[in-house]
mmCIF file of C-alpha atoms in Angstrom:
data_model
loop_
_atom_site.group_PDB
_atom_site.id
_atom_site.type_symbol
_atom_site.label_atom_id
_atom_site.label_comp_id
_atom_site.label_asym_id
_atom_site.label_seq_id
_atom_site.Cartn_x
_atom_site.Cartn_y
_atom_site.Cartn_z
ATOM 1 C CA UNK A 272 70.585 51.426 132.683
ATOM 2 C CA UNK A 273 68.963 48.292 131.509
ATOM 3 C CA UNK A 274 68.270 47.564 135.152
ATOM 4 C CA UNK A 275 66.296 50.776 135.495
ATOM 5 C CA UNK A 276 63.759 49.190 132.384
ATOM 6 C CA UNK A 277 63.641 45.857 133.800
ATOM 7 C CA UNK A 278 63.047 46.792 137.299
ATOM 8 C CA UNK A 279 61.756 50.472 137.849
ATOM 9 C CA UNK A 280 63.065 52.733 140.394
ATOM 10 C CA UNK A 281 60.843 53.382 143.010
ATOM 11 C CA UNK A 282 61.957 56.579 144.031
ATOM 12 C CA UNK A 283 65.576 58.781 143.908
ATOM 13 C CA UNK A 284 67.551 56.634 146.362
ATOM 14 C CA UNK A 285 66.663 53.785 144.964
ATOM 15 C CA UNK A 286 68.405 55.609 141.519
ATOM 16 C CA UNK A 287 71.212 56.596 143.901
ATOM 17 C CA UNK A 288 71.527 53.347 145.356
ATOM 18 C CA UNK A 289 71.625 51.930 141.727
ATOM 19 C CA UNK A 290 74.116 54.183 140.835
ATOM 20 C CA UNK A 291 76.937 53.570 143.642
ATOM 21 C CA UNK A 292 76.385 49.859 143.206
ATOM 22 C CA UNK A 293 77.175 49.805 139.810
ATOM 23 C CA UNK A 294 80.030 51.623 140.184
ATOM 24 C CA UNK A 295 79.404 54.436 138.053
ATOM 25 C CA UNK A 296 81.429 56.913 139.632
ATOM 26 C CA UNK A 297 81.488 58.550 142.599
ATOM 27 C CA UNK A 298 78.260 60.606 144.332
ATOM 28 C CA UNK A 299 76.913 63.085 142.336
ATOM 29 C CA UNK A 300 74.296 66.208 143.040
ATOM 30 C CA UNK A 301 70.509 65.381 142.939
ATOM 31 C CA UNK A 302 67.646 67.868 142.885
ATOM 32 C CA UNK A 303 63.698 67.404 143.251
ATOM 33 C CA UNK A 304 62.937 66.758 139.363
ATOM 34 C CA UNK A 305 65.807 64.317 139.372
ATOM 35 C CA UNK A 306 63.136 61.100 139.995
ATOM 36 C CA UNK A 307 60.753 62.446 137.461
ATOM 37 C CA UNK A 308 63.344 63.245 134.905
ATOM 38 C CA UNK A 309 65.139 59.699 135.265
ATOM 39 C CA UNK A 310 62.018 57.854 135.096
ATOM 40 C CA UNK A 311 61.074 59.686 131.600
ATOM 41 C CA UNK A 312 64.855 58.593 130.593
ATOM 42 C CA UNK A 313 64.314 55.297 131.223
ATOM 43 C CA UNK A 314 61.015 54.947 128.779
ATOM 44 C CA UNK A 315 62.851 57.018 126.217
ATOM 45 C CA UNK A 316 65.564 53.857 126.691
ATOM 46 C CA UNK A 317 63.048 51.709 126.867
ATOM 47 C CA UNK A 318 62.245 52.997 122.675
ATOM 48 C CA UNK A 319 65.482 52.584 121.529
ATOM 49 C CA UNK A 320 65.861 48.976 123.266
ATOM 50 C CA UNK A 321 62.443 48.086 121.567
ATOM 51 C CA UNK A 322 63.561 49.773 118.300
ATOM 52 C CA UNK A 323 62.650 47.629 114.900
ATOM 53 C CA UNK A 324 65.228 49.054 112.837
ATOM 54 C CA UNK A 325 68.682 50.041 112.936
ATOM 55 C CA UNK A 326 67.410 53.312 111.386
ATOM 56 C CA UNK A 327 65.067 53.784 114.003
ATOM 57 C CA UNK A 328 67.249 53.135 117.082
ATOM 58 C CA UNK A 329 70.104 55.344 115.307
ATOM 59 C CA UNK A 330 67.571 58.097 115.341
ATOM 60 C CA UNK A 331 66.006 57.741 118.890
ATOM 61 C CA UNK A 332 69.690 57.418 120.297
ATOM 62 C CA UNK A 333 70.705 60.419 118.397
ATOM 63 C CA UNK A 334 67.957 62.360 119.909
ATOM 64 C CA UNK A 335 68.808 61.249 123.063
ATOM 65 C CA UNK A 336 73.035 62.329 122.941
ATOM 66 C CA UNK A 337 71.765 66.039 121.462
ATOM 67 C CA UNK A 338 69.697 66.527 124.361
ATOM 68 C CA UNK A 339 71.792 65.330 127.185
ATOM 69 C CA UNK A 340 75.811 65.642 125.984
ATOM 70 C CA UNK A 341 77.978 68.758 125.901
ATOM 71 C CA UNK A 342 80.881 68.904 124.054
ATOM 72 C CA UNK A 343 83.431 66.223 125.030
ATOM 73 C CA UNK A 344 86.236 67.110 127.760
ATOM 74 C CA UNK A 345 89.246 65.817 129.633
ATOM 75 C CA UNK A 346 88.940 66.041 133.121
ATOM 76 C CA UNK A 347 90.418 64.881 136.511
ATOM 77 C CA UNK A 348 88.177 64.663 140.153
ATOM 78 C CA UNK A 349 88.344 62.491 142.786
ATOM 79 C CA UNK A 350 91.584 60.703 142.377
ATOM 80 C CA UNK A 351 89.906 58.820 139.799
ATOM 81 C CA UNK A 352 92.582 60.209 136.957
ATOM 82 C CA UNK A 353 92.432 62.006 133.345
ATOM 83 C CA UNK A 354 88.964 61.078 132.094
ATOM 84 C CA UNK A 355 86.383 61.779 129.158
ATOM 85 C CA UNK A 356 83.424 63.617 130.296
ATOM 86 C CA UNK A 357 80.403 64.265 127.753
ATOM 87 C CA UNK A 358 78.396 66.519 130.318
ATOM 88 C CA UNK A 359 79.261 70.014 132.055
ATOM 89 C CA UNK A 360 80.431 69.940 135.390
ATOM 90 C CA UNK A 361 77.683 69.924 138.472
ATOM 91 C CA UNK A 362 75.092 68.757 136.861
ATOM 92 C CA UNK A 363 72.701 66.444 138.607
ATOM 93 C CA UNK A 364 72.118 62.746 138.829
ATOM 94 C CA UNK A 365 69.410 62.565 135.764
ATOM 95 C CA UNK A 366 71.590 64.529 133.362
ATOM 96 C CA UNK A 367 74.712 62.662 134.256
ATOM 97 C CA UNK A 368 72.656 59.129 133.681
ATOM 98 C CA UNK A 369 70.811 60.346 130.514
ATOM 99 C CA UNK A 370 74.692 61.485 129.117
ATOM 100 C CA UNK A 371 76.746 57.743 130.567
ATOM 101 C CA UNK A 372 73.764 55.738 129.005
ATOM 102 C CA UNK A 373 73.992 57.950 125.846
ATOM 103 C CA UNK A 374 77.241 57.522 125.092
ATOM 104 C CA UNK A 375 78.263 54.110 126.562
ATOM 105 C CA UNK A 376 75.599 52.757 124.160
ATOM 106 C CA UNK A 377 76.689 55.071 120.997
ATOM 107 C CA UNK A 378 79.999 53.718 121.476
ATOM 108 C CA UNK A 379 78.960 50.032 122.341
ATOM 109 C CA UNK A 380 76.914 50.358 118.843
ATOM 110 C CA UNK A 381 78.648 51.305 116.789
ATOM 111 C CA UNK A 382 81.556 49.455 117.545
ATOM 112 C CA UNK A 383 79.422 46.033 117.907
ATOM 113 C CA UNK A 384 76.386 46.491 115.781
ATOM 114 C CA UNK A 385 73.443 48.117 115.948
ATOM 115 C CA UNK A 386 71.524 44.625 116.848
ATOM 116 C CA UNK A 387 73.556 44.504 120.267
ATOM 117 C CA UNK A 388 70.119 45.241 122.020
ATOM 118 C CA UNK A 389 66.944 42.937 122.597
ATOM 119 C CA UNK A 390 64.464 41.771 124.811
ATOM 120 C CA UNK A 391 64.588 38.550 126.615
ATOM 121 C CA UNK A 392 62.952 35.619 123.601
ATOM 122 C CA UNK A 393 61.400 33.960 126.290
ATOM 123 C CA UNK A 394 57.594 35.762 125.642
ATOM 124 C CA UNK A 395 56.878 35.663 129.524
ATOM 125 C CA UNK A 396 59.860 37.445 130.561
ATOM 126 C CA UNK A 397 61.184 40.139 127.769
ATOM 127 C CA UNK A 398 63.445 41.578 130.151
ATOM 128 C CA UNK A 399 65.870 43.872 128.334
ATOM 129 C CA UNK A 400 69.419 43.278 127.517
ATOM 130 C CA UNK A 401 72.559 44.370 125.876
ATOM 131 C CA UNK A 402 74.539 42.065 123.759
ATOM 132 C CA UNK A 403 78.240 41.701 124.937
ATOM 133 C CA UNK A 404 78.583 38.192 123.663
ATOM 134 C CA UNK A 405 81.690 37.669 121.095
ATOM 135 C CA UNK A 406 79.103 36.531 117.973
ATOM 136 C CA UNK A 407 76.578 38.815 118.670
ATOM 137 C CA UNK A 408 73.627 36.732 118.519
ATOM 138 C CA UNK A 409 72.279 36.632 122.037
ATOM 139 C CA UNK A 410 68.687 36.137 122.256
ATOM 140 C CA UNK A 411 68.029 35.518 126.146
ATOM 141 C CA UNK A 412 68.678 38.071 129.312
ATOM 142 C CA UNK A 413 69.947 35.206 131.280
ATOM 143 C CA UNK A 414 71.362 31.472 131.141
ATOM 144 C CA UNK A 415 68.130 30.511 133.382
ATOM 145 C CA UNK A 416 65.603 31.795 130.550
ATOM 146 C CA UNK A 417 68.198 29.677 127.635
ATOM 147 C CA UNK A 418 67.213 27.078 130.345
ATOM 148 C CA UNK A 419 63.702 27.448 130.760
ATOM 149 C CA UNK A 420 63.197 28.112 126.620
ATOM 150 C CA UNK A 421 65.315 24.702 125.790
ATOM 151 C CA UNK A 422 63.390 22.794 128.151
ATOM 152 C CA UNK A 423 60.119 24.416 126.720
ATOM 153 C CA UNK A 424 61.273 23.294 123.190
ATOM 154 C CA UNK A 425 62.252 19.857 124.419
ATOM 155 C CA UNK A 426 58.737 18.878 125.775
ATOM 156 C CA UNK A 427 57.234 20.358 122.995
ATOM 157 C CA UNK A 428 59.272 17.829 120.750
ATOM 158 C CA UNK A 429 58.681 15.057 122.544
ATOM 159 C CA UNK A 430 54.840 15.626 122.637
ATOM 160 C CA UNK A 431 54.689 16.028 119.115
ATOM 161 C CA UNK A 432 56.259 12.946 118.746
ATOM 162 C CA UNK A 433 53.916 11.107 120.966
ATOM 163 C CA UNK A 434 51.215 12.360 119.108
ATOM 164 C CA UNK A 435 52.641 11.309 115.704
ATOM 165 C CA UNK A 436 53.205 7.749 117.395
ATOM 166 C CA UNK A 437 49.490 7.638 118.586
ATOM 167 C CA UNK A 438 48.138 8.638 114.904
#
């Protein structure tokens, strides 16, 4: 999902295309409003990655599972085994992304910390991310923007010391 806010979908098979790539299970139903209705998902995200509090994000996601999640089931398809779903059965693409997201994140959060979502430190880029790192204190989307950022703050150093030298 933090793909879709970093890079938007340009139309439903590019969400389709997204969605077998990341392995998210196998192909499910799509309908006409499905592109629309994924595309207002992904700024509602978008708020509760950009959320200032824990408060606030608790509140955005918690608007976000009563809309989309039905009560919790065990179910079987596809070979794929006993399984949790949090949606009702044929539902389309949109509905089935706005419930995974939901919950994966509910459950990442509150099992990791509230914090475990950011944008990128590195002003230019503020690419979203999620926070799987063991002490929870990531600050950059990628080792190439911790990269870019040290060497930044390296350069910086040095010409302040130049110009203390010079004075």
């Amino acid at each position: 999902m933090i793909d879709l806010i970093n890079e938007a979908p340009v139309d439903l098979d590019d969400v389709v295309r997204r969605w077998a790539a990341g392995g998210l299970g196998p192909p499910v139903p799509t309908n006409d409003d499905d592109f629309r209705s994924v595309c207002a998902f992904v700024e509602e995200w978008a708020e509760v990655v950009d959320a200032t509090t824990e408060d606030q994000r608790v509140n955005l996601l918690n608007a976000l599972l009563a809309d989309s999640v039905a009560y919790p089931r065990i179910t079987r398809h596809d070979g794929s085994g006993w399984h949790v779903h949090y949606r009702d059965d044929g539902v389309s693409l949109a509905v089935i992304l706005r419930s995974v997201t939901s919950v994966a994140a509910a459950q990442h959060l509150t099992s990791t910390g509230m914090h475990r979502l950011g944008r990128c430190a590195v002003a230019e880029c503020r690419r979203a991310f999620v926070d799987f790192t063991q002490g929870g204190k990531q600050r950059y989307c990628s080792h190439a923007c911790v990269n870019r950022d040290a060497v930044r703050r390296h350069r910086a150093r040095r010409t302040a010391g130049r110009s203390s030298v010079e004075a």
